[in-house]
Amino acid sequence: YMSSLFSNIEKSTCKILDAGAGMGALSNCLLDRCTSKDMLFKNIQLYAFEIDPEICAELSKKFLKYKNSDSVLMNLQICDFIE
């Protein structure tokens, strides 16, 4: 539901900040939507922060499908966004 609230804007790059990524539900939905033909972005940059290393490991697995994409830059940090 939440990812449907984001509309396509006239920019070539989409930057996503997920300050409390958790299991990546929102980020994953947004990435799926941004890489579909529904959105017209040439590049997508995701900056995700999660403080729990175990959850971060699972999050990394979810994002593997984008690993070989030339248009998606993934930056996953195991730390607190606020620090």
mmCIF file of N, CA and C in Angstrom:
data_model
loop_
_atom_site.group_PDB
_atom_site.id
_atom_site.type_symbol
_atom_site.label_atom_id
_atom_site.label_comp_id
_atom_site.label_asym_id
_atom_site.label_seq_id
_atom_site.Cartn_x
_atom_site.Cartn_y
_atom_site.Cartn_z
ATOM 1 N N TYR A 1 0.811 -1.198 0.000
ATOM 2 C CA TYR A 1 0.000 0.000 0.000
ATOM 3 C C TYR A 1 0.858 1.269 0.000
ATOM 4 N N MET A 2 1.840 1.339 0.889
ATOM 5 C CA MET A 2 2.634 2.575 1.041
ATOM 6 C C MET A 2 3.356 2.951 -0.253
ATOM 7 N N SER A 3 3.906 1.970 -0.962
ATOM 8 C CA SER A 3 4.650 2.306 -2.177
ATOM 9 C C SER A 3 3.749 2.886 -3.253
ATOM 10 N N SER A 4 2.449 2.597 -3.200
ATOM 11 C CA SER A 4 1.530 3.150 -4.193
ATOM 12 C C SER A 4 1.302 4.654 -3.993
ATOM 13 N N LEU A 5 1.692 5.174 -2.833
ATOM 14 C CA LEU A 5 1.531 6.603 -2.564
ATOM 15 C C LEU A 5 2.580 7.453 -3.277
ATOM 16 N N PHE A 6 3.643 6.817 -3.755
ATOM 17 C CA PHE A 6 4.703 7.544 -4.438
ATOM 18 C C PHE A 6 4.368 7.645 -5.912
ATOM 19 N N SER A 7 4.456 8.841 -6.446
ATOM 20 C CA SER A 7 4.131 9.038 -7.853
ATOM 21 C C SER A 7 5.400 9.223 -8.665
ATOM 22 N N ASN A 8 5.260 9.027 -9.948
ATOM 23 C CA ASN A 8 6.374 9.201 -10.863
ATOM 24 C C ASN A 8 6.632 10.695 -11.044
ATOM 25 N N ILE A 9 7.870 11.099 -10.846
ATOM 26 C CA ILE A 9 8.233 12.496 -11.053
ATOM 27 C C ILE A 9 9.232 12.568 -12.195
ATOM 28 N N GLU A 10 9.394 13.727 -12.758
ATOM 29 C CA GLU A 10 10.253 13.875 -13.925
ATOM 30 C C GLU A 10 11.704 14.087 -13.507
ATOM 31 N N LYS A 11 12.315 13.039 -13.020
ATOM 32 C CA LYS A 11 13.734 13.053 -12.666
ATOM 33 C C LYS A 11 14.337 11.764 -13.185
ATOM 34 N N SER A 12 15.610 11.796 -13.516
ATOM 35 C CA SER A 12 16.241 10.578 -14.021
ATOM 36 C C SER A 12 16.710 9.678 -12.887
ATOM 37 N N THR A 13 16.922 10.246 -11.694
ATOM 38 C CA THR A 13 17.398 9.465 -10.560
ATOM 39 C C THR A 13 16.396 9.529 -9.413
ATOM 40 N N CYS A 14 16.128 8.376 -8.841
ATOM 41 C CA CYS A 14 15.272 8.276 -7.661
ATOM 42 C C CYS A 14 16.166 7.915 -6.474
ATOM 43 N N LYS A 15 16.116 8.706 -5.424
ATOM 44 C CA LYS A 15 16.892 8.433 -4.216
ATOM 45 C C LYS A 15 15.940 8.048 -3.099
ATOM 46 N N ILE A 16 16.191 6.883 -2.498
ATOM 47 C CA ILE A 16 15.339 6.364 -1.433
ATOM 48 C C ILE A 16 16.158 6.269 -0.154
ATOM 49 N N LEU A 17 15.643 6.849 0.910
ATOM 50 C CA LEU A 17 16.257 6.739 2.230
ATOM 51 C C LEU A 17 15.311 5.932 3.109
ATOM 52 N N ASP A 18 15.798 4.795 3.595
ATOM 53 C CA ASP A 18 15.028 3.973 4.530
ATOM 54 C C ASP A 18 15.807 3.975 5.840
ATOM 55 N N ALA A 19 15.431 4.883 6.733
ATOM 56 C CA ALA A 19 16.194 5.121 7.953
ATOM 57 C C ALA A 19 16.031 4.026 8.999
ATOM 58 N N GLY A 20 15.021 3.219 8.901
ATOM 59 C CA GLY A 20 14.804 2.073 9.792
ATOM 60 C C GLY A 20 14.318 0.936 8.936
ATOM 61 N N ALA A 21 15.206 0.348 8.167
ATOM 62 C CA ALA A 21 14.833 -0.566 7.088
ATOM 63 C C ALA A 21 14.131 -1.839 7.553
ATOM 64 N N GLY A 22 14.472 -2.323 8.747
ATOM 65 C CA GLY A 22 13.853 -3.561 9.205
ATOM 66 C C GLY A 22 14.061 -4.672 8.199
ATOM 67 N N MET A 23 12.995 -5.382 7.867
ATOM 68 C CA MET A 23 13.079 -6.471 6.894
ATOM 69 C C MET A 23 12.948 -5.980 5.454
ATOM 70 N N GLY A 24 12.844 -4.682 5.265
ATOM 71 C CA GLY A 24 12.877 -4.099 3.931
ATOM 72 C C GLY A 24 11.575 -4.126 3.160
ATOM 73 N N ALA A 25 10.457 -4.228 3.854
ATOM 74 C CA ALA A 25 9.166 -4.302 3.157
ATOM 75 C C ALA A 25 8.929 -3.073 2.272
ATOM 76 N N LEU A 26 9.089 -1.888 2.824
ATOM 77 C CA LEU A 26 8.841 -0.677 2.043
ATOM 78 C C LEU A 26 9.893 -0.491 0.954
ATOM 79 N N SER A 27 11.157 -0.659 1.294
ATOM 80 C CA SER A 27 12.228 -0.493 0.298
ATOM 81 C C SER A 27 12.064 -1.459 -0.857
ATOM 82 N N ASN A 28 11.758 -2.700 -0.543
ATOM 83 C CA ASN A 28 11.608 -3.713 -1.575
ATOM 84 C C ASN A 28 10.443 -3.379 -2.506
ATOM 85 N N CYS A 29 9.324 -2.956 -1.944
ATOM 86 C CA CYS A 29 8.172 -2.567 -2.771
ATOM 87 C C CYS A 29 8.501 -1.355 -3.642
ATOM 88 N N LEU A 30 9.192 -0.389 -3.052
ATOM 89 C CA LEU A 30 9.576 0.794 -3.827
ATOM 90 C C LEU A 30 10.544 0.436 -4.947
ATOM 91 N N LEU A 31 11.517 -0.411 -4.653
ATOM 92 C CA LEU A 31 12.464 -0.828 -5.695
ATOM 93 C C LEU A 31 11.750 -1.579 -6.803
ATOM 94 N N ASP A 32 10.839 -2.468 -6.434
ATOM 95 C CA ASP A 32 10.069 -3.191 -7.455
ATOM 96 C C ASP A 32 9.300 -2.210 -8.336
ATOM 97 N N ARG A 33 8.686 -1.246 -7.698
ATOM 98 C CA ARG A 33 7.890 -0.268 -8.451
ATOM 99 C C ARG A 33 8.774 0.647 -9.304
ATOM 100 N N CYS A 34 9.892 1.088 -8.742
ATOM 101 C CA CYS A 34 10.780 2.003 -9.470
ATOM 102 C C CYS A 34 11.485 1.330 -10.641
ATOM 103 N N THR A 35 11.659 0.027 -10.574
ATOM 104 C CA THR A 35 12.321 -0.685 -11.672
ATOM 105 C C THR A 35 11.312 -1.230 -12.680
ATOM 106 N N SER A 36 10.031 -1.059 -12.412
ATOM 107 C CA SER A 36 9.006 -1.512 -13.352
ATOM 108 C C SER A 36 8.803 -0.452 -14.434
ATOM 109 N N LYS A 37 8.025 -0.806 -15.408
ATOM 110 C CA LYS A 37 7.726 0.155 -16.480
ATOM 111 C C LYS A 37 6.770 1.245 -16.013
ATOM 112 N N ASP A 38 6.258 1.084 -14.791
ATOM 113 C CA ASP A 38 5.355 2.076 -14.205
ATOM 114 C C ASP A 38 6.087 3.388 -13.905
ATOM 115 N N MET A 39 7.373 3.291 -13.594
ATOM 116 C CA MET A 39 8.194 4.461 -13.281
ATOM 117 C C MET A 39 9.249 4.633 -14.372
ATOM 118 N N LEU A 40 9.704 5.845 -14.565
ATOM 119 C CA LEU A 40 10.612 6.138 -15.671
ATOM 120 C C LEU A 40 12.020 6.523 -15.220
ATOM 121 N N PHE A 41 12.441 6.054 -14.049
ATOM 122 C CA PHE A 41 13.767 6.415 -13.546
ATOM 123 C C PHE A 41 14.861 5.632 -14.272
ATOM 124 N N LYS A 42 15.945 6.319 -14.595
ATOM 125 C CA LYS A 42 17.097 5.655 -15.202
ATOM 126 C C LYS A 42 17.997 5.056 -14.126
ATOM 127 N N ASN A 43 18.048 5.705 -12.973
ATOM 128 C CA ASN A 43 18.888 5.252 -11.865
ATOM 129 C C ASN A 43 18.110 5.319 -10.568
ATOM 130 N N ILE A 44 18.383 4.357 -9.690
ATOM 131 C CA ILE A 44 17.749 4.322 -8.374
ATOM 132 C C ILE A 44 18.849 4.132 -7.342
ATOM 133 N N GLN A 45 18.858 4.980 -6.337
ATOM 134 C CA GLN A 45 19.842 4.897 -5.255
ATOM 135 C C GLN A 45 19.094 4.640 -3.955
ATOM 136 N N LEU A 46 19.404 3.511 -3.312
ATOM 137 C CA LEU A 46 18.777 3.176 -2.043
ATOM 138 C C LEU A 46 19.807 3.280 -0.931
ATOM 139 N N TYR A 47 19.481 4.030 0.097
ATOM 140 C CA TYR A 47 20.294 4.147 1.302
ATOM 141 C C TYR A 47 19.451 3.605 2.443
ATOM 142 N N ALA A 48 19.816 2.414 2.950
ATOM 143 C CA ALA A 48 19.034 1.746 3.986
ATOM 144 C C ALA A 48 19.881 1.594 5.248
ATOM 145 N N PHE A 49 19.276 1.862 6.391
ATOM 146 C CA PHE A 49 19.946 1.773 7.686
ATOM 147 C C PHE A 49 19.172 0.812 8.581
ATOM 148 N N GLU A 50 19.896 -0.092 9.218
ATOM 149 C CA GLU A 50 19.300 -1.028 10.171
ATOM 150 C C GLU A 50 20.328 -1.317 11.257
ATOM 151 N N ILE A 51 19.913 -1.273 12.522
ATOM 152 C CA ILE A 51 20.854 -1.453 13.629
ATOM 153 C C ILE A 51 21.047 -2.912 14.021
ATOM 154 N N ASP A 52 20.133 -3.789 13.668
ATOM 155 C CA ASP A 52 20.225 -5.196 14.056
ATOM 156 C C ASP A 52 20.967 -5.990 12.974
ATOM 157 N N PRO A 53 22.158 -6.534 13.284
ATOM 158 C CA PRO A 53 22.939 -7.262 12.282
ATOM 159 C C PRO A 53 22.218 -8.484 11.712
ATOM 160 N N GLU A 54 21.425 -9.178 12.530
ATOM 161 C CA GLU A 54 20.708 -10.356 12.041
ATOM 162 C C GLU A 54 19.637 -9.961 11.025
ATOM 163 N N ILE A 55 18.916 -8.906 11.326
ATOM 164 C CA ILE A 55 17.907 -8.425 10.386
ATOM 165 C C ILE A 55 18.575 -7.901 9.122
ATOM 166 N N CYS A 56 19.704 -7.254 9.288
ATOM 167 C CA CYS A 56 20.442 -6.707 8.148
ATOM 168 C C CYS A 56 20.891 -7.826 7.192
ATOM 169 N N ALA A 57 21.270 -8.962 7.755
ATOM 170 C CA ALA A 57 21.667 -10.107 6.931
ATOM 171 C C ALA A 57 20.489 -10.584 6.082
ATOM 172 N N GLU A 58 19.305 -10.637 6.677
ATOM 173 C CA GLU A 58 18.103 -11.028 5.932
ATOM 174 C C GLU A 58 17.739 -9.977 4.886
ATOM 175 N N LEU A 59 17.923 -8.735 5.245
ATOM 176 C CA LEU A 59 17.647 -7.635 4.326
ATOM 177 C C LEU A 59 18.556 -7.725 3.098
ATOM 178 N N SER A 60 19.806 -8.036 3.316
ATOM 179 C CA SER A 60 20.760 -8.190 2.207
ATOM 180 C C SER A 60 20.302 -9.270 1.238
ATOM 181 N N LYS A 61 19.769 -10.359 1.777
ATOM 182 C CA LYS A 61 19.279 -11.452 0.921
ATOM 183 C C LYS A 61 18.119 -10.988 0.045
ATOM 184 N N LYS A 62 17.240 -10.164 0.607
ATOM 185 C CA LYS A 62 16.095 -9.667 -0.166
ATOM 186 C C LYS A 62 16.534 -8.788 -1.326
ATOM 187 N N PHE A 63 17.627 -8.070 -1.140
ATOM 188 C CA PHE A 63 18.084 -7.138 -2.166
ATOM 189 C C PHE A 63 19.016 -7.783 -3.197
ATOM 190 N N LEU A 64 19.292 -9.075 -3.072
ATOM 191 C CA LEU A 64 20.195 -9.748 -4.008
ATOM 192 C C LEU A 64 19.710 -9.669 -5.454
ATOM 193 N N LYS A 65 18.408 -9.630 -5.641
ATOM 194 C CA LYS A 65 17.879 -9.606 -7.012
ATOM 195 C C LYS A 65 18.262 -8.330 -7.759
ATOM 196 N N TYR A 66 18.682 -7.306 -7.044
ATOM 197 C CA TYR A 66 19.101 -6.049 -7.673
ATOM 198 C C TYR A 66 20.619 -5.920 -7.791
ATOM 199 N N LYS A 67 21.343 -6.913 -7.298
ATOM 200 C CA LYS A 67 22.809 -6.838 -7.234
ATOM 201 C C LYS A 67 23.454 -6.599 -8.602
ATOM 202 N N ASN A 68 22.955 -7.248 -9.623
ATOM 203 C CA ASN A 68 23.557 -7.137 -10.954
ATOM 204 C C ASN A 68 22.912 -6.070 -11.825
ATOM 205 N N SER A 69 22.057 -5.267 -11.233
ATOM 206 C CA SER A 69 21.396 -4.209 -11.993
ATOM 207 C C SER A 69 22.325 -3.013 -12.143
ATOM 208 N N ASP A 70 22.444 -2.547 -13.359
ATOM 209 C CA ASP A 70 23.275 -1.361 -13.616
ATOM 210 C C ASP A 70 22.591 -0.080 -13.159
ATOM 211 N N SER A 71 21.281 -0.132 -12.985
ATOM 212 C CA SER A 71 20.552 1.091 -12.660
ATOM 213 C C SER A 71 20.260 1.255 -11.167
ATOM 214 N N VAL A 72 20.570 0.231 -10.355
ATOM 215 C CA VAL A 72 20.264 0.296 -8.924
ATOM 216 C C VAL A 72 21.555 0.308 -8.106
ATOM 217 N N LEU A 73 21.715 1.336 -7.300
ATOM 218 C CA LEU A 73 22.844 1.438 -6.370
ATOM 219 C C LEU A 73 22.301 1.162 -4.973
ATOM 220 N N MET A 74 22.859 0.160 -4.312
ATOM 221 C CA MET A 74 22.410 -0.218 -2.975
ATOM 222 C C MET A 74 23.480 0.182 -1.966
ATOM 223 N N ASN A 75 23.046 0.805 -0.879
ATOM 224 C CA ASN A 75 23.951 1.148 0.208
ATOM 225 C C ASN A 75 23.255 0.777 1.500
ATOM 226 N N LEU A 76 23.658 -0.358 2.076
ATOM 227 C CA LEU A 76 23.050 -0.871 3.293
ATOM 228 C C LEU A 76 24.040 -0.689 4.437
ATOM 229 N N GLN A 77 23.619 0.054 5.467
ATOM 230 C CA GLN A 77 24.464 0.354 6.614
ATOM 231 C C GLN A 77 23.923 -0.321 7.868
ATOM 232 N N ILE A 78 24.826 -0.976 8.602
ATOM 233 C CA ILE A 78 24.436 -1.575 9.887
ATOM 234 C C ILE A 78 24.810 -0.575 10.977
ATOM 235 N N CYS A 79 23.939 0.382 11.180
ATOM 236 C CA CYS A 79 24.159 1.410 12.194
ATOM 237 C C CYS A 79 22.870 2.189 12.391
ATOM 238 N N ASP A 80 22.880 3.060 13.378
ATOM 239 C CA ASP A 80 21.728 3.903 13.665
ATOM 240 C C ASP A 80 21.785 5.135 12.756
ATOM 241 N N PHE A 81 20.724 5.407 12.061
ATOM 242 C CA PHE A 81 20.665 6.544 11.158
ATOM 243 C C PHE A 81 20.870 7.871 11.897
ATOM 244 N N ILE A 82 20.425 7.946 13.115
ATOM 245 C CA ILE A 82 20.450 9.204 13.876
ATOM 246 C C ILE A 82 21.855 9.580 14.353
ATOM 247 N N GLU A 83 22.716 8.609 14.542
ATOM 248 C CA GLU A 83 24.056 8.916 15.075
ATOM 249 C C GLU A 83 24.847 9.798 14.167
#
